[in-house]
XYZ file of C-alpha atoms in Angstrom:
342
model
C 0.000 0.000 0.000
C 1.333 3.417 -0.964
C 0.957 4.982 2.492
C 3.143 2.277 3.951
C 6.004 2.421 1.465
C 8.170 4.864 3.374
C 7.787 3.067 6.687
C 8.324 -0.374 5.206
C 11.390 0.116 3.036
C 13.336 -2.206 5.281
C 10.667 -4.869 5.135
C 10.401 -4.656 1.356
C 14.117 -5.102 1.021
C 13.894 -8.199 3.182
C 11.089 -9.613 1.075
C 12.917 -9.043 -2.190
C 16.062 -10.541 -0.724
C 14.266 -13.724 0.316
C 14.672 -13.134 4.073
C 12.066 -13.113 6.814
C 11.751 -10.179 9.218
C 13.250 -12.288 12.017
C 16.410 -12.747 9.978
C 17.037 -9.019 9.713
C 19.749 -7.101 11.474
C 18.089 -3.810 10.511
C 15.178 -1.649 11.665
C 11.584 -2.908 11.809
C 8.949 -0.145 11.890
C 6.394 -0.102 14.717
C 2.991 1.169 13.563
C 1.193 1.192 16.953
C 1.720 0.265 20.582
C -0.278 -0.656 23.686
C 0.805 0.008 27.269
C -0.408 -1.886 30.340
C 0.822 -1.749 33.932
C 0.925 -4.952 35.937
C 2.351 -5.365 39.458
C 4.456 -2.225 39.161
C 5.799 -3.148 35.725
C 4.971 -1.818 32.271
C 3.920 -4.305 29.600
C 4.475 -2.829 26.149
C 3.002 -4.478 23.046
C 4.171 -3.325 19.606
C 2.512 -3.850 16.235
C 5.036 -4.459 13.460
C 3.867 -4.218 9.851
C 5.573 -6.528 7.354
C 4.969 -6.981 3.608
C 2.655 -9.742 2.465
C 3.469 -11.751 -0.650
C -0.232 -12.473 -1.153
C -1.784 -9.053 -0.500
C -1.281 -5.367 -1.265
C -1.813 -4.646 2.446
C 0.890 -5.614 4.925
C 0.584 -8.323 7.542
C 1.268 -7.557 11.180
C 3.183 -9.183 14.007
C 2.749 -8.397 17.723
C 5.732 -8.477 20.050
C 5.864 -7.476 23.712
C 8.235 -6.679 26.539
C 7.939 -6.015 30.268
C 10.069 -3.905 32.618
C 9.820 -1.543 35.575
C 10.214 1.540 33.362
C 9.043 2.646 29.918
C 12.547 2.916 28.336
C 13.428 -0.549 29.586
C 10.084 -1.963 28.361
C 10.789 -0.501 24.916
C 14.150 -2.248 24.911
C 12.611 -5.519 26.092
C 9.970 -5.357 23.343
C 12.707 -5.885 20.782
C 14.682 -8.380 22.866
C 15.322 -11.668 21.116
C 14.751 -10.186 17.668
C 17.532 -9.733 15.173
C 15.653 -6.683 13.904
C 15.766 -3.471 15.959
C 12.356 -1.876 16.446
C 11.900 1.590 14.986
C 9.313 3.436 17.134
C 9.361 6.716 15.212
C 6.749 5.309 12.806
C 4.238 4.546 15.581
C 1.010 6.451 14.937
C -0.992 5.481 18.031
C -0.252 4.488 21.614
C -3.117 2.818 23.493
C -3.206 3.369 27.257
C -4.822 0.534 29.199
C -7.296 0.893 32.089
C -4.536 -0.282 34.441
C -2.791 3.027 33.717
C -5.875 5.229 33.598
C -7.177 4.292 37.030
C -3.869 4.834 38.877
C -2.562 7.930 37.089
C -0.658 8.347 33.854
C 1.847 11.076 34.763
C 4.888 8.805 35.114
C 4.064 7.019 31.869
C 3.596 10.273 29.936
C 6.787 11.846 31.252
C 8.785 8.691 30.523
C 7.457 8.593 26.953
C 8.249 12.297 26.551
C 11.848 11.812 27.631
C 12.308 8.711 25.479
C 14.326 9.196 22.322
C 12.514 6.243 20.738
C 8.969 7.636 20.563
C 8.142 10.707 18.493
C 6.338 13.577 20.285
C 3.540 13.634 17.682
C 2.359 10.062 18.337
C -1.333 10.172 19.267
C -2.533 8.770 22.578
C -5.832 6.959 23.191
C -7.595 5.690 26.308
C -8.817 2.100 26.064
C -12.402 1.530 27.188
C -14.152 -1.723 28.184
C -11.341 -4.011 27.000
C -7.592 -4.488 27.335
C -5.214 -2.485 25.172
C -3.316 -5.338 23.530
C -6.528 -6.967 22.254
C -7.212 -3.884 20.108
C -3.984 -4.501 18.209
C -5.116 -8.067 17.593
C -8.471 -6.967 16.120
C -9.557 -6.702 12.480
C -9.821 -3.631 10.265
C -12.159 -2.965 7.358
C -9.264 -1.698 5.224
C -7.219 -4.855 5.657
C -4.343 -2.852 7.157
C -2.890 -3.764 10.566
C -5.379 -2.790 13.276
C -3.212 -0.109 14.902
C -2.325 1.507 11.591
C -5.988 1.558 10.528
C -6.952 3.067 13.877
C -4.445 5.848 13.244
C -6.244 6.619 9.976
C -9.625 6.681 11.742
C -8.361 9.042 14.438
C -6.804 11.448 11.916
C -10.086 11.626 9.994
C -12.151 12.047 13.163
C -9.937 14.922 14.354
C -10.371 16.793 11.066
C -14.142 16.330 11.368
C -14.183 17.492 15.031
C -15.405 14.091 16.180
C -12.615 13.462 18.684
C -9.950 15.582 20.436
C -6.394 15.749 19.138
C -4.055 14.756 21.950
C -0.557 13.831 20.766
C 2.119 13.020 23.306
C 3.646 16.512 23.388
C 0.260 18.118 24.125
C -0.516 15.545 26.804
C 2.828 16.289 28.454
C 2.036 20.006 28.351
C -1.264 19.339 30.142
C 0.615 17.422 32.818
C 2.771 20.468 33.530
C 0.187 23.267 33.144
C -1.872 24.419 36.106
C -5.534 25.074 35.406
C -6.094 22.779 32.418
C -6.710 19.033 32.240
C -6.196 16.529 29.410
C -8.849 14.593 27.550
C -8.104 11.580 25.354
C -9.927 9.884 22.481
C -11.470 6.669 23.781
C -11.191 3.410 21.860
C -13.085 0.178 22.424
C -13.706 -3.155 20.738
C -16.940 -3.423 18.753
C -17.355 -6.963 17.546
C -13.961 -7.756 16.066
C -12.926 -4.172 15.261
C -11.295 -1.332 17.182
C -13.504 1.771 17.040
C -13.597 5.261 18.522
C -15.870 5.317 21.561
C -16.209 8.854 22.921
C -13.501 10.368 25.103
C -11.818 9.909 28.476
C -11.780 12.797 30.959
C -8.939 13.380 33.400
C -8.537 15.374 36.554
C -4.822 16.131 36.646
C -3.492 12.733 35.511
C -6.256 10.406 36.756
C -9.325 9.208 34.857
C -12.461 10.905 36.224
C -15.157 10.163 33.644
C -16.206 9.507 30.067
C -18.114 11.345 27.350
C -20.152 9.590 24.670
C -19.657 10.156 20.943
C -22.086 13.087 20.627
C -20.717 14.870 23.688
C -17.173 14.295 22.416
C -18.082 15.931 19.113
C -19.270 19.060 20.933
C -16.158 19.081 23.117
C -14.021 18.855 19.979
C -15.796 21.938 18.617
C -15.061 23.778 21.873
C -11.407 22.738 21.586
C -11.402 23.926 17.932
C -8.935 21.289 16.726
C -10.826 20.219 13.601
C -11.334 21.751 10.170
C -15.071 21.056 10.005
C -17.795 19.791 12.329
C -21.463 18.908 12.469
C -24.193 19.504 15.040
C -27.575 17.821 15.078
C -30.969 19.213 16.032
C -33.287 16.205 15.990
C -32.981 14.977 12.376
C -31.433 18.201 11.088
C -27.686 18.237 10.483
C -25.751 21.513 10.412
C -22.328 21.482 8.769
C -19.813 23.860 10.375
C -16.485 25.249 9.196
C -14.015 27.997 10.173
C -14.536 27.224 13.854
C -13.117 29.577 16.475
C -13.676 29.050 20.208
C -12.305 31.254 22.980
C -12.463 31.095 26.778
C -12.309 34.253 28.892
C -12.574 34.819 32.626
C -13.925 37.775 34.552
C -12.557 38.150 38.062
C -13.852 40.314 40.888
C -16.424 39.579 43.561
C -18.317 37.210 41.268
C -15.886 35.391 38.943
C -17.450 34.286 35.701
C -16.417 32.329 32.597
C -17.458 33.255 29.062
C -17.085 30.868 26.139
C -17.397 32.447 22.698
C -17.822 30.352 19.542
C -17.833 31.738 16.019
C -18.307 29.500 13.003
C -19.667 29.336 9.480
C -22.660 27.062 8.917
C -23.695 25.693 5.546
C -27.380 26.585 5.230
C -29.901 28.280 2.994
C -31.324 30.946 5.325
C -30.345 33.129 8.281
C -33.100 31.437 10.274
C -31.302 28.118 9.875
C -28.050 29.740 11.013
C -29.799 31.005 14.141
C -31.216 27.538 14.780
C -27.739 26.029 14.408
C -26.349 28.601 16.876
C -29.078 27.794 19.409
C -28.454 24.076 19.049
C -24.690 24.448 19.467
C -25.152 26.770 22.447
C -27.456 24.349 24.260
C -25.277 21.310 23.636
C -22.112 23.200 24.608
C -23.677 24.149 27.944
C -24.539 20.504 28.617
C -21.000 19.339 27.852
C -19.472 22.091 29.975
C -21.750 21.051 32.836
C -20.593 17.438 32.394
C -16.945 18.571 32.551
C -17.558 20.569 35.724
C -19.350 17.678 37.393
C -16.567 15.247 36.459
C -13.851 17.663 37.603
C -12.094 17.780 34.205
C -11.008 21.282 33.228
C -10.372 20.381 29.588
C -11.247 23.887 28.397
C -8.826 25.653 30.713
C -11.286 27.634 32.847
C -8.812 27.568 35.706
C -5.972 28.799 33.522
C -8.128 31.634 32.130
C -9.047 32.658 35.684
C -5.402 32.429 36.761
C -4.332 34.707 33.897
C -7.034 37.226 34.749
C -6.431 37.323 38.497
C -3.847 34.904 39.903
C -4.442 35.976 43.499
C -8.197 35.358 43.528
C -7.694 32.069 41.648
C -5.200 30.856 44.225
C -7.315 32.054 47.133
C -10.455 30.339 45.806
C -8.674 27.009 45.307
C -7.772 25.144 42.138
C -11.128 23.297 42.109
C -13.247 26.444 42.348
C -13.696 26.525 38.553
C -16.174 23.656 38.923
C -18.778 25.957 40.468
C -18.122 29.046 38.336
C -21.095 30.268 36.277
C -20.435 29.869 32.550
C -22.035 31.788 29.689
C -21.791 30.471 26.127
C -22.164 32.849 23.177
C -22.448 31.309 19.691
C -22.477 33.152 16.387
C -23.109 31.134 13.210
C -22.516 32.882 9.875
C -24.699 31.504 7.111
C -22.819 30.226 4.078
C -25.046 29.310 1.151
C -24.904 25.607 0.472
C -27.330 22.919 -0.583
C -25.799 20.722 2.151
C -26.887 22.971 4.977
C -29.852 22.032 7.131
C -30.261 18.690 5.380
C -32.458 15.978 6.814
């Protein structure tokens, strides 16, 4: 497959030379990984893509290693292989529930300091299954499961269906007061790995989940995607040019204001107003869910800290959960036959 050519040059050379991947003394590209913690040790499973003589799509091999630290687990994953694993091609790292429930700070910082893993690798929280089983699932494209999941996540981010949380951004959240991370959630549906909402964190510990619809609204509030869609009953509103801003007002009665501006593909200004009302209502519900869970994914605390650090500190870092929030939405009508479709 064309997308795999760059990452699989080594494997192709092995195939043409009549060698198997186990006979190599070269680099073998890792396309995805899964991380579990068991009895104080990290279990790291890597998906290796190798060329198939019978198919245009590559086959995959899973290898694993266990150690007390992430760097050592990475080394152990390639132990016993003549081929050295090349982690810079990994697109996705799946974090198991055994990490999520106990805190992920140490894991994130270790990955950040590792020279093996690229900072742009995307992280996912595994939901209702174990991480390694997702790499052993099937994909509709025929590609290795982890590689195909990377494609799905990239598409979903562009469509504002899931948040974009690469390793470097996750590490930044770990070190920034007043803002919490949120990860795309992945689960097993039948025999396939699929996106399944998002995981909410308070500091570095899992504190709740959002479903797919709520995650889509949160992604609009985070403004990571190029386009988005909101639904009012059976009516779908297509959004583009999304801009979302958070501002805090200090004083005797601190207050948060969220402002969203976006274009909406529709035929009339009335439809644009309906889309704005729908987005405003759903945004308020998601913000309420974040406050109840204790996940400051939108950075209310940081906005308050920037506005008035003294009152923020005096009120306590959890005070953002009870702050009143006002959401203002402006939708600019853009003529399109797609807008307001049923």
